[in-house]
mmCIF file of C-alpha atoms in Angstrom:
data_model
loop_
_atom_site.group_PDB
_atom_site.id
_atom_site.type_symbol
_atom_site.label_atom_id
_atom_site.label_comp_id
_atom_site.label_asym_id
_atom_site.label_seq_id
_atom_site.Cartn_x
_atom_site.Cartn_y
_atom_site.Cartn_z
ATOM 1 C CA UNK A 125 14.732 1.088 13.515
ATOM 2 C CA UNK A 126 16.907 1.364 10.423
ATOM 3 C CA UNK A 127 17.836 -2.313 10.609
ATOM 4 C CA UNK A 128 14.163 -3.305 10.762
ATOM 5 C CA UNK A 129 13.365 -1.064 7.798
ATOM 6 C CA UNK A 130 16.261 -2.615 5.880
ATOM 7 C CA UNK A 131 14.923 -6.103 6.675
ATOM 8 C CA UNK A 132 11.453 -5.101 5.447
ATOM 9 C CA UNK A 133 12.949 -3.645 2.259
ATOM 10 C CA UNK A 134 14.679 -6.961 1.615
ATOM 11 C CA UNK A 135 11.363 -8.751 2.219
ATOM 12 C CA UNK A 136 9.586 -6.456 -0.262
ATOM 13 C CA UNK A 137 12.257 -7.132 -2.885
ATOM 14 C CA UNK A 138 12.031 -10.880 -2.258
ATOM 15 C CA UNK A 139 8.233 -10.807 -2.586
ATOM 16 C CA UNK A 140 8.587 -8.900 -5.848
ATOM 17 C CA UNK A 141 11.054 -11.471 -7.195
ATOM 18 C CA UNK A 142 8.849 -14.395 -6.152
ATOM 19 C CA UNK A 143 5.718 -12.919 -7.729
ATOM 20 C CA UNK A 144 7.644 -12.122 -10.914
ATOM 21 C CA UNK A 145 8.840 -15.733 -11.060
ATOM 22 C CA UNK A 146 5.264 -16.911 -10.522
ATOM 23 C CA UNK A 147 4.032 -14.712 -13.365
ATOM 24 C CA UNK A 148 6.794 -15.775 -15.741
ATOM 25 C CA UNK A 149 7.129 -19.489 -14.978
ATOM 26 C CA UNK A 150 4.113 -20.909 -13.106
ATOM 27 C CA UNK A 151 1.111 -19.157 -14.655
ATOM 28 C CA UNK A 152 2.100 -20.105 -18.241
ATOM 29 C CA UNK A 153 2.235 -23.747 -17.132
ATOM 30 C CA UNK A 154 -1.297 -23.392 -15.808
ATOM 31 C CA UNK A 155 -2.328 -21.869 -19.141
ATOM 32 C CA UNK A 156 -0.811 -24.814 -21.029
ATOM 33 C CA UNK A 157 -2.665 -27.228 -18.758
ATOM 34 C CA UNK A 158 -5.876 -25.269 -19.344
ATOM 35 C CA UNK A 159 -5.424 -25.552 -23.087
ATOM 36 C CA UNK A 160 -5.184 -29.340 -22.761
ATOM 37 C CA UNK A 161 -8.416 -29.543 -20.745
ATOM 38 C CA UNK A 162 -11.934 -28.991 -22.031
ATOM 39 C CA UNK A 163 -12.693 -25.849 -23.996
ATOM 40 C CA UNK A 164 -15.198 -24.442 -21.478
ATOM 41 C CA UNK A 165 -12.799 -24.968 -18.597
ATOM 42 C CA UNK A 166 -9.986 -23.362 -20.581
ATOM 43 C CA UNK A 167 -12.017 -20.160 -20.944
ATOM 44 C CA UNK A 168 -12.622 -19.992 -17.192
ATOM 45 C CA UNK A 169 -8.956 -20.625 -16.387
ATOM 46 C CA UNK A 170 -7.837 -18.070 -18.989
ATOM 47 C CA UNK A 171 -10.157 -15.511 -17.388
ATOM 48 C CA UNK A 172 -8.644 -16.213 -13.957
ATOM 49 C CA UNK A 173 -5.118 -15.970 -15.359
ATOM 50 C CA UNK A 174 -6.000 -12.688 -17.090
ATOM 51 C CA UNK A 175 -7.228 -11.236 -13.819
ATOM 52 C CA UNK A 176 -4.042 -12.432 -12.121
ATOM 53 C CA UNK A 177 -1.881 -10.733 -14.743
ATOM 54 C CA UNK A 178 -3.966 -7.543 -14.592
ATOM 55 C CA UNK A 179 -3.749 -7.470 -10.803
ATOM 56 C CA UNK A 180 0.030 -7.732 -10.976
ATOM 57 C CA UNK A 181 0.283 -4.095 -12.161
ATOM 58 C CA UNK A 182 -1.316 -2.577 -9.035
ATOM 59 C CA UNK A 183 0.523 -5.181 -6.939
ATOM 60 C CA UNK A 184 3.947 -4.028 -8.136
ATOM 61 C CA UNK A 185 2.892 -0.386 -7.777
ATOM 62 C CA UNK A 186 1.842 -1.235 -4.213
ATOM 63 C CA UNK A 187 5.238 -2.829 -3.524
ATOM 64 C CA UNK A 188 6.965 0.282 -4.855
ATOM 65 C CA UNK A 189 4.896 2.494 -2.537
ATOM 66 C CA UNK A 190 5.706 0.226 0.420
ATOM 67 C CA UNK A 191 9.379 0.591 -0.480
ATOM 68 C CA UNK A 192 8.960 4.386 -0.502
ATOM 69 C CA UNK A 193 7.297 4.307 2.931
ATOM 70 C CA UNK A 194 10.187 2.251 4.256
ATOM 71 C CA UNK A 195 12.615 4.840 2.866
ATOM 72 C CA UNK A 196 10.727 7.560 4.747
ATOM 73 C CA UNK A 197 10.786 5.466 7.908
ATOM 74 C CA UNK A 198 14.502 4.887 7.505
ATOM 75 C CA UNK A 199 15.007 8.664 7.152
ATOM 76 C CA UNK A 200 12.777 9.124 10.245
ATOM 77 C CA UNK A 201 10.221 11.236 8.369
ATOM 78 C CA UNK A 202 7.167 9.705 10.014
ATOM 79 C CA UNK A 203 4.829 12.691 10.008
ATOM 80 C CA UNK A 204 5.264 14.046 6.512
ATOM 81 C CA UNK A 205 2.975 14.663 3.586
ATOM 82 C CA UNK A 206 4.835 12.265 1.237
ATOM 83 C CA UNK A 207 4.362 9.307 3.590
ATOM 84 C CA UNK A 208 0.629 10.091 3.807
ATOM 85 C CA UNK A 209 0.427 10.218 -0.002
ATOM 86 C CA UNK A 210 2.269 6.890 -0.316
ATOM 87 C CA UNK A 211 -0.064 5.276 2.231
ATOM 88 C CA UNK A 212 -3.063 6.599 0.299
ATOM 89 C CA UNK A 213 -1.716 4.989 -2.888
ATOM 90 C CA UNK A 214 -1.097 1.690 -1.079
ATOM 91 C CA UNK A 215 -4.685 1.757 0.135
ATOM 92 C CA UNK A 216 -6.067 2.442 -3.345
ATOM 93 C CA UNK A 217 -3.932 -0.257 -4.999
ATOM 94 C CA UNK A 218 -5.072 -2.753 -2.384
ATOM 95 C CA UNK A 219 -8.713 -1.911 -3.054
ATOM 96 C CA UNK A 220 -8.148 -2.323 -6.797
ATOM 97 C CA UNK A 221 -6.631 -5.776 -6.262
ATOM 98 C CA UNK A 222 -9.517 -6.715 -3.949
ATOM 99 C CA UNK A 223 -12.037 -5.617 -6.560
ATOM 100 C CA UNK A 224 -10.327 -7.647 -9.290
ATOM 101 C CA UNK A 225 -10.348 -10.799 -7.160
ATOM 102 C CA UNK A 226 -13.946 -10.145 -6.170
ATOM 103 C CA UNK A 227 -14.734 -10.273 -9.884
ATOM 104 C CA UNK A 228 -12.723 -13.494 -10.180
ATOM 105 C CA UNK A 229 -14.372 -15.227 -7.217
ATOM 106 C CA UNK A 230 -17.239 -16.750 -9.297
ATOM 107 C CA UNK A 231 -14.611 -18.109 -11.689
ATOM 108 C CA UNK A 232 -12.742 -19.738 -8.806
ATOM 109 C CA UNK A 233 -16.087 -21.225 -7.725
ATOM 110 C CA UNK A 234 -16.660 -22.718 -11.194
ATOM 111 C CA UNK A 235 -13.197 -24.289 -11.211
ATOM 112 C CA UNK A 236 -13.778 -25.639 -7.702
ATOM 113 C CA UNK A 237 -17.108 -27.179 -8.707
ATOM 114 C CA UNK A 238 -15.879 -28.735 -11.941
ATOM 115 C CA UNK A 239 -12.664 -30.141 -10.490
ATOM 116 C CA UNK A 240 -14.384 -31.031 -7.203
ATOM 117 C CA UNK A 241 -11.673 -29.067 -5.396
ATOM 118 C CA UNK A 242 -13.104 -26.627 -2.858
ATOM 119 C CA UNK A 243 -9.568 -25.474 -2.039
ATOM 120 C CA UNK A 244 -9.548 -23.502 -5.278
ATOM 121 C CA UNK A 245 -12.311 -21.282 -3.897
ATOM 122 C CA UNK A 246 -10.196 -20.688 -0.785
ATOM 123 C CA UNK A 247 -7.287 -19.559 -2.963
ATOM 124 C CA UNK A 248 -9.498 -16.926 -4.586
ATOM 125 C CA UNK A 249 -10.811 -15.828 -1.200
ATOM 126 C CA UNK A 250 -7.245 -15.596 0.147
ATOM 127 C CA UNK A 251 -6.230 -13.152 -2.604
ATOM 128 C CA UNK A 252 -9.391 -11.130 -2.010
ATOM 129 C CA UNK A 253 -9.161 -10.908 1.773
ATOM 130 C CA UNK A 254 -5.366 -10.474 1.954
ATOM 131 C CA UNK A 255 -5.509 -7.364 -0.202
ATOM 132 C CA UNK A 256 -8.637 -6.139 1.600
ATOM 133 C CA UNK A 257 -7.010 -6.516 5.031
ATOM 134 C CA UNK A 258 -3.923 -4.689 3.736
ATOM 135 C CA UNK A 259 -6.069 -1.817 2.453
ATOM 136 C CA UNK A 260 -8.145 -1.465 5.604
ATOM 137 C CA UNK A 261 -5.118 -1.614 7.903
ATOM 138 C CA UNK A 262 -3.290 0.925 5.724
ATOM 139 C CA UNK A 263 -6.349 3.179 5.904
ATOM 140 C CA UNK A 264 -6.351 2.917 9.686
ATOM 141 C CA UNK A 265 -2.616 3.634 9.889
ATOM 142 C CA UNK A 266 -2.980 6.554 7.466
ATOM 143 C CA UNK A 267 -5.772 8.089 9.567
ATOM 144 C CA UNK A 268 -3.656 7.801 12.720
ATOM 145 C CA UNK A 269 -0.656 9.422 11.034
ATOM 146 C CA UNK A 270 -2.822 12.128 9.473
ATOM 147 C CA UNK A 271 -4.245 13.011 12.888
ATOM 148 C CA UNK A 272 -0.751 13.383 14.343
ATOM 149 C CA UNK A 273 0.440 15.278 11.267
ATOM 150 C CA UNK A 274 -2.473 17.718 11.594
ATOM 151 C CA UNK A 275 -1.757 18.230 15.313
ATOM 152 C CA UNK A 276 1.890 19.029 14.610
ATOM 153 C CA UNK A 277 0.954 21.340 11.742
ATOM 154 C CA UNK A 278 -1.643 23.155 13.877
ATOM 155 C CA UNK A 279 0.867 23.556 16.707
ATOM 156 C CA UNK A 280 3.411 25.141 14.400
ATOM 157 C CA UNK A 281 0.812 27.467 12.882
ATOM 158 C CA UNK A 282 -0.359 28.473 16.364
ATOM 159 C CA UNK A 283 3.201 29.332 17.382
ATOM 160 C CA UNK A 284 3.739 31.384 14.234
ATOM 161 C CA UNK A 285 0.528 33.343 14.886
ATOM 162 C CA UNK A 286 1.676 34.019 18.461
ATOM 163 C CA UNK A 287 5.017 35.240 17.166
ATOM 164 C CA UNK A 288 3.353 37.614 14.685
ATOM 165 C CA UNK A 289 1.209 39.050 17.480
ATOM 166 C CA UNK A 290 4.277 39.571 19.625
ATOM 167 C CA UNK A 291 3.146 37.050 22.235
ATOM 168 C CA UNK A 292 6.147 34.835 21.727
ATOM 169 C CA UNK A 293 7.061 32.790 24.752
ATOM 170 C CA UNK A 294 10.571 31.352 25.059
ATOM 171 C CA UNK A 295 9.247 28.067 26.425
ATOM 172 C CA UNK A 296 7.666 27.231 23.046
ATOM 173 C CA UNK A 297 9.390 24.421 21.188
ATOM 174 C CA UNK A 298 10.343 26.701 18.324
ATOM 175 C CA UNK A 299 12.950 29.319 19.051
ATOM 176 C CA UNK A 300 12.346 32.921 18.105
ATOM 177 C CA UNK A 301 14.965 32.637 15.383
ATOM 178 C CA UNK A 302 13.123 29.611 13.898
ATOM 179 C CA UNK A 303 9.851 31.537 13.812
ATOM 180 C CA UNK A 304 11.502 34.572 12.209
ATOM 181 C CA UNK A 305 13.092 32.291 9.574
ATOM 182 C CA UNK A 306 9.683 30.694 8.894
ATOM 183 C CA UNK A 307 8.085 34.136 8.573
ATOM 184 C CA UNK A 308 10.811 35.348 6.221
ATOM 185 C CA UNK A 309 10.128 32.377 3.903
ATOM 186 C CA UNK A 310 6.541 33.601 3.384
#
């Protein structure tokens, strides 16, 4: 499990490096090309590039949260509150990116119509649906983990209540000493 998490961490770092290179080297070339084209087309391309640069902030925040989740997985803290919070942030960042590319979709359409390149529209739809699928699948995964987390939490609370009432049974997963230590922390 730790080796897989390490591989995924390396993949997250590589994706971050590739997107940074795209933002630093490729998008300025597109902006230069847009400046050389017609003025109306330049405005549309600049708007698309602006949305791409704006969406990079939630994208890198999303990568950081994925990295945090992988740290929790590596530490085998699957059912914890911090992992649920990180998944919630991943979901929200994904929805923000989806919304930004939804706003940009008409601009991709204009570029596709003017350049007679319908593939440009598909590029815009890819960014939109990739982030939307990530958000929805993260939401599903978060709900599954939250359900298990709540079951574990309820089980522990139930055992503590039994111990306070004096109905402690030795077959419970928590030992009597564990329950007494938990009660002393209150």
